[in-house]
PDB file of C-alpha atoms in Angstrom:
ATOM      1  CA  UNK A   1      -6.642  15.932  -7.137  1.00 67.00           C
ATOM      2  CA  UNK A   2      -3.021  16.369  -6.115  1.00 80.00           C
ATOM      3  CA  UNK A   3      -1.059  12.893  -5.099  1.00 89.00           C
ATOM      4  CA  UNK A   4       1.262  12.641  -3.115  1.00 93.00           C
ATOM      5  CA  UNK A   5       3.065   9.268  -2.602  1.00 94.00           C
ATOM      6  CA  UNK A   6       5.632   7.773  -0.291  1.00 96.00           C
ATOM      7  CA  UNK A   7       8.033   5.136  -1.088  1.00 96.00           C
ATOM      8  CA  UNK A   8       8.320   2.096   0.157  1.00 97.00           C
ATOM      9  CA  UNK A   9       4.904   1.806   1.917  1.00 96.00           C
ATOM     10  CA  UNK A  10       6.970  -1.102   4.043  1.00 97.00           C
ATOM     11  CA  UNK A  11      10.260  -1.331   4.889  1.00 97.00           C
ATOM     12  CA  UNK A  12      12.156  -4.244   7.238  1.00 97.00           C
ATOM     13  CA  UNK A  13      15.474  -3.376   8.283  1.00 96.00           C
ATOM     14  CA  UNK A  14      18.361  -4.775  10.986  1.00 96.00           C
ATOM     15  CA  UNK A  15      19.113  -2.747  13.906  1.00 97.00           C
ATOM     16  CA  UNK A  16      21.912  -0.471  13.436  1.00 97.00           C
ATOM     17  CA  UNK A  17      21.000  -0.154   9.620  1.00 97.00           C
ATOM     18  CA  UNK A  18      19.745   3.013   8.226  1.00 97.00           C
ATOM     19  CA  UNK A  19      16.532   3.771   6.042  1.00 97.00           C
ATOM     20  CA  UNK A  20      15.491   6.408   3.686  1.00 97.00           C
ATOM     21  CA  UNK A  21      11.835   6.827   3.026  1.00 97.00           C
ATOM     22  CA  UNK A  22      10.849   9.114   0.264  1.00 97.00           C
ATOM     23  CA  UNK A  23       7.762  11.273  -0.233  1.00 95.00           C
ATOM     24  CA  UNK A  24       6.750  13.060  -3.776  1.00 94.00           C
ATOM     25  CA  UNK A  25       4.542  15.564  -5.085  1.00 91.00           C
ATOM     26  CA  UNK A  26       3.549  13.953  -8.360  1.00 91.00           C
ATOM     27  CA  UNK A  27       1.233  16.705  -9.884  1.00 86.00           C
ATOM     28  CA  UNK A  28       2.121  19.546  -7.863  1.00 86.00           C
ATOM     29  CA  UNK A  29       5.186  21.965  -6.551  1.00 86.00           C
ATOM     30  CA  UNK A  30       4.967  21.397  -3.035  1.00 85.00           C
ATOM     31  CA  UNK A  31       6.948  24.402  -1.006  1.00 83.00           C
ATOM     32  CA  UNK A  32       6.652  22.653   1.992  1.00 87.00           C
ATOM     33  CA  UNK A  33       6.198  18.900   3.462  1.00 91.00           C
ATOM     34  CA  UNK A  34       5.802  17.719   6.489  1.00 93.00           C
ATOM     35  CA  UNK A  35       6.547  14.508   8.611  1.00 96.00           C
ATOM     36  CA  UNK A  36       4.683  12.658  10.815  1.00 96.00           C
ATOM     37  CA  UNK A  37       4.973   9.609  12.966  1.00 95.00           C
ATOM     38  CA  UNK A  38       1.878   7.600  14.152  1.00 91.00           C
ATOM     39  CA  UNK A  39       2.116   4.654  16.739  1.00 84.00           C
ATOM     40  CA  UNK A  40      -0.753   2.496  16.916  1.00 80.00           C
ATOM     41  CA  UNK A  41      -4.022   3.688  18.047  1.00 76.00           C
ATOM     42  CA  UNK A  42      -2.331   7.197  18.256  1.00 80.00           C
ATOM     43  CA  UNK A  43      -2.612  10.516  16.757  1.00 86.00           C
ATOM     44  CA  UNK A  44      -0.069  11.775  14.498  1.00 90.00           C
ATOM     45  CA  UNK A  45       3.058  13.585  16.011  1.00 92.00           C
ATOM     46  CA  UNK A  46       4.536  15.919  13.880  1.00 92.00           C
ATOM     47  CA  UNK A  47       7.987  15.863  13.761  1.00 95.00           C
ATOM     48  CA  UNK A  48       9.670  18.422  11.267  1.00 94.00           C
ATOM     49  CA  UNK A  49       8.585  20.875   8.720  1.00 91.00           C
ATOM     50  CA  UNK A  50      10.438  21.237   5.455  1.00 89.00           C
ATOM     51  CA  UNK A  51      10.921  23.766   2.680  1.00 85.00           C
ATOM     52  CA  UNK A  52      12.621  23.400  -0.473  1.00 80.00           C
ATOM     53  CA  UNK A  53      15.992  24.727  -0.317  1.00 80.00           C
ATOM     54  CA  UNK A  54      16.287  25.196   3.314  1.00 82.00           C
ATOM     55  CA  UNK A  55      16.807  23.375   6.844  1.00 86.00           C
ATOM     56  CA  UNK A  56      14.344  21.448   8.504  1.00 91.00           C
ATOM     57  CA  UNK A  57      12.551  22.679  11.760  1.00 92.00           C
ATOM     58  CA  UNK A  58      12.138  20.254  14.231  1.00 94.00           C
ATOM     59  CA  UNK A  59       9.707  19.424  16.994  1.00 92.00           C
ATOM     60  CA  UNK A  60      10.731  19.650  20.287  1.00 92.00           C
ATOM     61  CA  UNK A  61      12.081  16.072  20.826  1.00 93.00           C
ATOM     62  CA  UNK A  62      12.865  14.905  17.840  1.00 95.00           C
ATOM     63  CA  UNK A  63      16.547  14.333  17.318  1.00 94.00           C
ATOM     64  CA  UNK A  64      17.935  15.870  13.967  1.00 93.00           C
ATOM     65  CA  UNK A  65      20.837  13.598  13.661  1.00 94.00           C
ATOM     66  CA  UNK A  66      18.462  10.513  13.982  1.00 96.00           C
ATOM     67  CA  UNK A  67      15.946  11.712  11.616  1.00 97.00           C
ATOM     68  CA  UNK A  68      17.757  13.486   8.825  1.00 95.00           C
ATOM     69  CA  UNK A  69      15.144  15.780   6.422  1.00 94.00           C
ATOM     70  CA  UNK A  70      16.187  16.754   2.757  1.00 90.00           C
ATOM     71  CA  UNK A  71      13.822  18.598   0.565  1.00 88.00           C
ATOM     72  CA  UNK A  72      16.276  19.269  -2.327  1.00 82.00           C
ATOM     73  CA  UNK A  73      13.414  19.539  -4.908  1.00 88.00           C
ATOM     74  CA  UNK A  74      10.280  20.821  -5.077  1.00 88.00           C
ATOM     75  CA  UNK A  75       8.582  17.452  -5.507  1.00 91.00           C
ATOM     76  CA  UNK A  76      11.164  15.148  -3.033  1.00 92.00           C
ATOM     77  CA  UNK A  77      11.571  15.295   0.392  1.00 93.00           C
ATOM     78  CA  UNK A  78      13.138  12.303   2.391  1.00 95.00           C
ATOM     79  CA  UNK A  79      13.389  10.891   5.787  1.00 97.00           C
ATOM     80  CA  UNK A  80      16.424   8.690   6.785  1.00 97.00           C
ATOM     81  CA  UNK A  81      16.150   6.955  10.064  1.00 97.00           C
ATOM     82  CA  UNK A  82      20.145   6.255  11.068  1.00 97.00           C
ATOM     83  CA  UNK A  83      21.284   3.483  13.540  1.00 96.00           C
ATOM     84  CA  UNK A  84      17.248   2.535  13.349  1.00 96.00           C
ATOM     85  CA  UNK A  85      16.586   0.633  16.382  1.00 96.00           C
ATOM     86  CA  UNK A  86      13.018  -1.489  17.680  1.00 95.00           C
ATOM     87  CA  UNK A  87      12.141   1.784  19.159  1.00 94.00           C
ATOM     88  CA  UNK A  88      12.416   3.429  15.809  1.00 96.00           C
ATOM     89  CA  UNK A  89       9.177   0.941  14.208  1.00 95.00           C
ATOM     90  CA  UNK A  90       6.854   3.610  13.328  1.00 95.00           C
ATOM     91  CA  UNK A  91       4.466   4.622  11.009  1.00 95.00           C
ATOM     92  CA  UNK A  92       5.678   7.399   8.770  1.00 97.00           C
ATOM     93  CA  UNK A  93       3.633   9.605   7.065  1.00 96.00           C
ATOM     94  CA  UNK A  94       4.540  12.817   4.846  1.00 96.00           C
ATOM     95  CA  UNK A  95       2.369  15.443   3.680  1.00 93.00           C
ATOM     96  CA  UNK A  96       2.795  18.038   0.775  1.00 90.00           C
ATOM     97  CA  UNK A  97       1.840  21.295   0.417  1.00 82.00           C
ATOM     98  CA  UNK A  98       2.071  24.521  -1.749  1.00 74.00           C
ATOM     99  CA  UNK A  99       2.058  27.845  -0.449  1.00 68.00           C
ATOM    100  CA  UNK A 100       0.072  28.918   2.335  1.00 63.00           C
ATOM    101  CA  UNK A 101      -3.348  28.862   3.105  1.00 60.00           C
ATOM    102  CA  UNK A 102      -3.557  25.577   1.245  1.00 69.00           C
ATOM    103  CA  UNK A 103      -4.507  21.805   1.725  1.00 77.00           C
ATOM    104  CA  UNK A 104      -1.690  19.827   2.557  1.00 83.00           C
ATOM    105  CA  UNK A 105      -2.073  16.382   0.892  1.00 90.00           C
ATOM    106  CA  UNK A 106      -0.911  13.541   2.491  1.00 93.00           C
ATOM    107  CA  UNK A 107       0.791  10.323   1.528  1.00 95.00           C
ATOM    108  CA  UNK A 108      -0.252   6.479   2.263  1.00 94.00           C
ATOM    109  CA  UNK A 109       2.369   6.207   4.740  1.00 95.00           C
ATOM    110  CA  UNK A 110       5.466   3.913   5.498  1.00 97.00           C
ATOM    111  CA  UNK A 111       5.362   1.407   7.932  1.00 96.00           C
ATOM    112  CA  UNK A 112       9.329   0.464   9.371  1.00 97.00           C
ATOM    113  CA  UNK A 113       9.915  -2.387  11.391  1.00 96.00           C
ATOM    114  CA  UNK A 114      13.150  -2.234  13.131  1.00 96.00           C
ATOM    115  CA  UNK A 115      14.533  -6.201  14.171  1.00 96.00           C
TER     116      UNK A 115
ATOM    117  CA  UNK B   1       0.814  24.985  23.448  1.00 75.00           C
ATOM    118  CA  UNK B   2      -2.032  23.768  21.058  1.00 82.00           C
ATOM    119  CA  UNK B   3      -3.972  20.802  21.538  1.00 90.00           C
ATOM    120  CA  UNK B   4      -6.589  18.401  19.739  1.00 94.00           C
ATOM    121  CA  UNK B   5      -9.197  16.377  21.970  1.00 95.00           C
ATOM    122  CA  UNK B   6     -11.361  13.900  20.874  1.00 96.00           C
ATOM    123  CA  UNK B   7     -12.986  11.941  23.941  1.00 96.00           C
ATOM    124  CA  UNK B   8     -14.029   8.874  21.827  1.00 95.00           C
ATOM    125  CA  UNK B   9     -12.231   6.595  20.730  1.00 94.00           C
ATOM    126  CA  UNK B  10     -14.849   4.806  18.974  1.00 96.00           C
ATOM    127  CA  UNK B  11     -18.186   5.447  17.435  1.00 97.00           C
ATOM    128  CA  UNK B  12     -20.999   3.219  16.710  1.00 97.00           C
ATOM    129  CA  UNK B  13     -24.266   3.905  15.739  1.00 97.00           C
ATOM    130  CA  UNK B  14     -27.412   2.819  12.850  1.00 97.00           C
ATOM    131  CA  UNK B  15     -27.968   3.449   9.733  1.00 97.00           C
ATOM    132  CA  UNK B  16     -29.923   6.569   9.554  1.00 97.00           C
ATOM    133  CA  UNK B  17     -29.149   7.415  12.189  1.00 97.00           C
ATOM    134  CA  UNK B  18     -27.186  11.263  13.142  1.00 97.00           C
ATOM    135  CA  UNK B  19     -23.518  11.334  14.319  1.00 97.00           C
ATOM    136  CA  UNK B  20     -21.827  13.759  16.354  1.00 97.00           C
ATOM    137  CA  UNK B  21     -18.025  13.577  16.594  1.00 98.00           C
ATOM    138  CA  UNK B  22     -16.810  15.329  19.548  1.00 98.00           C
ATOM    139  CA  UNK B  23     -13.720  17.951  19.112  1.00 97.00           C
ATOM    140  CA  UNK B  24     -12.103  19.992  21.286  1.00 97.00           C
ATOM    141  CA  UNK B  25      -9.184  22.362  21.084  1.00 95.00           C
ATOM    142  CA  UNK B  26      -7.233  24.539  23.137  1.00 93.00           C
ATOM    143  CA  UNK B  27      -5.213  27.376  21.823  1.00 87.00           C
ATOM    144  CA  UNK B  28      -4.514  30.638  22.866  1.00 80.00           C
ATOM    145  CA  UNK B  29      -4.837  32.529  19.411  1.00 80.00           C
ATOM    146  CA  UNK B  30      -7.241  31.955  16.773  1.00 81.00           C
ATOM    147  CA  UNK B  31      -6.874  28.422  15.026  1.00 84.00           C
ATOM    148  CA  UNK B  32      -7.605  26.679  11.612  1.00 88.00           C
ATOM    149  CA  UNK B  33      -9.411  23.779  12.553  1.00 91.00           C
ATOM    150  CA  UNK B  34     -10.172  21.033  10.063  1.00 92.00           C
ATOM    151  CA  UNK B  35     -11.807  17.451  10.382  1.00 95.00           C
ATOM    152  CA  UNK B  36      -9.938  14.829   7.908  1.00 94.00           C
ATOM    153  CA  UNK B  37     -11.154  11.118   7.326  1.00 95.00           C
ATOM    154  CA  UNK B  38      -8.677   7.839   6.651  1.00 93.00           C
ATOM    155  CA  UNK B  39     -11.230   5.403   4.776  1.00 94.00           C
ATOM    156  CA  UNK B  40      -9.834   1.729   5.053  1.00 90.00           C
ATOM    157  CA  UNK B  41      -6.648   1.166   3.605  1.00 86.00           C
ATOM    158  CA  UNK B  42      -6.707   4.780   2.396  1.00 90.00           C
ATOM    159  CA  UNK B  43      -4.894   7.627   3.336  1.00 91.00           C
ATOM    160  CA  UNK B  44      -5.912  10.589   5.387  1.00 92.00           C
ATOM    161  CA  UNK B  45      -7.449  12.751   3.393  1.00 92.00           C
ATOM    162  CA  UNK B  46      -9.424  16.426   3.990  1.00 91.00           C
ATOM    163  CA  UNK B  47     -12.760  16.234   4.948  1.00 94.00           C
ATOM    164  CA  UNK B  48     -13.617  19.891   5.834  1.00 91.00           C
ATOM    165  CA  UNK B  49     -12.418  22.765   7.244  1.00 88.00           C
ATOM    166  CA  UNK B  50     -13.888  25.624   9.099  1.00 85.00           C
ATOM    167  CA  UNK B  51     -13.371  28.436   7.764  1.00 80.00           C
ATOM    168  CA  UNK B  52     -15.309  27.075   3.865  1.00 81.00           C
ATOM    169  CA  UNK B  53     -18.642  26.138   6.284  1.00 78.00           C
ATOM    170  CA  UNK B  54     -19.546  23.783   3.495  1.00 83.00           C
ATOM    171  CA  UNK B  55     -21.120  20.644   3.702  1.00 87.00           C
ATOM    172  CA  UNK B  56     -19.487  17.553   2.609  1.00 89.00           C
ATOM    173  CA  UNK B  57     -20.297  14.406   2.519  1.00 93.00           C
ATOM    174  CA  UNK B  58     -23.364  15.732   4.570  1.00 94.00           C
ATOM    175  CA  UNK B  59     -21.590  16.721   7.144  1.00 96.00           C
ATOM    176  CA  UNK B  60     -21.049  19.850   8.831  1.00 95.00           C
ATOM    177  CA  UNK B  61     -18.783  21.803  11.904  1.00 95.00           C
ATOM    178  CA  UNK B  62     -19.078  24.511  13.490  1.00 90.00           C
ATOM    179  CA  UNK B  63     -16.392  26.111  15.293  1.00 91.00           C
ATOM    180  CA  UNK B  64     -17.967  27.401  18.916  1.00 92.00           C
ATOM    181  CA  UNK B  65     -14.961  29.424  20.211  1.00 89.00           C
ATOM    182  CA  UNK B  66     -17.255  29.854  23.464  1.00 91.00           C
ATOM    183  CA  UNK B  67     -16.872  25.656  23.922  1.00 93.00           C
ATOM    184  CA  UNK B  68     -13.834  25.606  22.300  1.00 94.00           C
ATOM    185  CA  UNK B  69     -14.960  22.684  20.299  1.00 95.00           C
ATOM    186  CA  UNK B  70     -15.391  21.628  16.674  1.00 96.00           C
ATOM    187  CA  UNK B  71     -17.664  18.887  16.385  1.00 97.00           C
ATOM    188  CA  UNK B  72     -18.376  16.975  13.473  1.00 97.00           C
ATOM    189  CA  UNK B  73     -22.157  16.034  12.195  1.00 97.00           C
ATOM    190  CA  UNK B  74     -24.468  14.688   9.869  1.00 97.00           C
ATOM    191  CA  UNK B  75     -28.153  13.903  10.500  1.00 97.00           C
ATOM    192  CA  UNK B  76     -28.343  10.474   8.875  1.00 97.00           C
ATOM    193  CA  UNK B  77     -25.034   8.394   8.954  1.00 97.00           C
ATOM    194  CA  UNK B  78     -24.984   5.780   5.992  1.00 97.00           C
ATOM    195  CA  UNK B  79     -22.394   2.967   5.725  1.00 96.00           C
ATOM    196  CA  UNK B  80     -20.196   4.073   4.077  1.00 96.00           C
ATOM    197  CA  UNK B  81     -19.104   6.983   6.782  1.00 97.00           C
ATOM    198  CA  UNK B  82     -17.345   4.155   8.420  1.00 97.00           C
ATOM    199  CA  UNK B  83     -13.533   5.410   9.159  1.00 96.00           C
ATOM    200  CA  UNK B  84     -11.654   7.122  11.073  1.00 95.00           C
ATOM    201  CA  UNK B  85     -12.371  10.617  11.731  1.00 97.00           C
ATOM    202  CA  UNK B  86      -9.093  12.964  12.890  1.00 96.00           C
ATOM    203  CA  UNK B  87      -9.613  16.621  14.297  1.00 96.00           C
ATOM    204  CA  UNK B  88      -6.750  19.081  13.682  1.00 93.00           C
ATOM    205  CA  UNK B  89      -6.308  22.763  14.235  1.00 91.00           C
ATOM    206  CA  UNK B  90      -3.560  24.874  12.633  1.00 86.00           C
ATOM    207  CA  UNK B  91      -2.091  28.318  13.998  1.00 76.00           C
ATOM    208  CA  UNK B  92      -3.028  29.866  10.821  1.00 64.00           C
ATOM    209  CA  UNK B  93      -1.182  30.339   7.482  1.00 60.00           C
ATOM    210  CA  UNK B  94      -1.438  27.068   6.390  1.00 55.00           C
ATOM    211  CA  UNK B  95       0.887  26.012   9.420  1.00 69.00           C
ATOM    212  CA  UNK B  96       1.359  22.681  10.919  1.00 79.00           C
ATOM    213  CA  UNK B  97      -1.579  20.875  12.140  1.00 86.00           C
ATOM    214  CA  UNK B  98      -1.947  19.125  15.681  1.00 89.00           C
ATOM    215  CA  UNK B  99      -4.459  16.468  15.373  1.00 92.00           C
ATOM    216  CA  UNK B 100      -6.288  14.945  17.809  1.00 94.00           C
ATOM    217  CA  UNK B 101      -6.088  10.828  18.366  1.00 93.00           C
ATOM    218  CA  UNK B 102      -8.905  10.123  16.414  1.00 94.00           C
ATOM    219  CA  UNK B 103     -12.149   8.230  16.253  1.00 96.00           C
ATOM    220  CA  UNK B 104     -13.470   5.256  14.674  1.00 96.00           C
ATOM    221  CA  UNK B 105     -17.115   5.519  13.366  1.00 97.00           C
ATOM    222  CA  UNK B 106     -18.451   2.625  12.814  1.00 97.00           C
ATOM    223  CA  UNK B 107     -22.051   2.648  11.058  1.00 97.00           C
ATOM    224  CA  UNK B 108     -24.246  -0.835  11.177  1.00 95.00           C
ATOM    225  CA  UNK B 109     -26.863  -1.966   9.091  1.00 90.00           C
TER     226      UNK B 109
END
């Protein structure tokens, strides 16, 4: 089956600092990925779309210049967290897909800690 | 706007015994829904979705656009259906997916 993984699966950084987190299709062209955020014991909460080549579309509430999305390839997209702060500790997830009408696969996740 | 509700936040029942996962949705249009599963220490992966009707795993949805629900079920839980069990619906084409917060089964011996 299609992989998808995300790198690093844990990630401690200062406050201030900024953090990339990358997710990859490993057997598979994904046209689009997607990022989530989960806090615990809650659902995920999308919070942009991505297509190779092209801009990001956010949710409503999510801050672009706080969360920056690049999907330069068709198997990298990445999510940098600038200025993180406590508020920031998350857990990240991406998921990959390929055209429409398709399963999106999803990655283990990335757990940030903000101190 | 779309939405995902799943009243329980936990799940316990026997061996043997049948589940029922409780899913709701509210959208305007007609949605995608799919059921996906996180194992422990495993990442969320597809379960099923509505529009195959196939049975995996032993279990089965049905979507009831009456209810408005999508509930997940399988006559005869076995231990290893333990996880955690995430509703989602789609707009269609493959779109994003709104889940729903989720619910733990837990199946004892």
């Amino acid at each position: 089956g299609a992989v998808v993984s995300q790198h690093p699966s844990r990630v401690i950084c200062k406050s201030g600092t900024s953090v990339k987190i990358e997710c990859r299709s490993l057997d598979f062209q994904a046209t689009t990925m997607f990022w989530y955020r989960q806090f615990p014991k809650q659902s995920l909460m999308l919070m942009a779309t991505s297509n190779e080549g092209s801009k990001a579309t956010y949710e409503q509430g999510v801050e672009k210049d706080k969360f920056l999305i690049n999907h330069a390839s068709l198997t990298l997209s990445t999510l940098t967290v600038t200025s993180a702060h406590p508020e920031d500790s998350s857990f990240y997830i991406c998921s990959a897909r390929v055209g429409t009408y398709t399963e999106a696969f999803f990655g283990q996740g990335t757990r940030l800690t903000v101190v | 706007a779309q939405r995902v509700t799943q009243p329980e936040k936990l799940l316990s029942v026997f061996k043997g015994a049948p589940v029922e996962l409780k899913c709701n949705y509210s959208y305007s249009g007609s949605p995608e829904l799919f059921w996906y599963v996180q194992y422990s220490r495993q990442r969320l992966q597809l379960l099923l979705r509505h529009i195959s009707r196939e049975s995996i795993k032993g279990f089965t949805a049905d979507l009831n656009k009456g209810e408005t629900s999508f509930h997940l079920k399988k006559p005869f839980a076995q231990e290893e259906d333990s996880a955690m069990y995430y509703c989602a619906l789609s707009e269609g084409g493959g779109n994003k997916l709104t889940f729903g917060t989720g619910t733990q089964l837990k199946v004892e011996l």
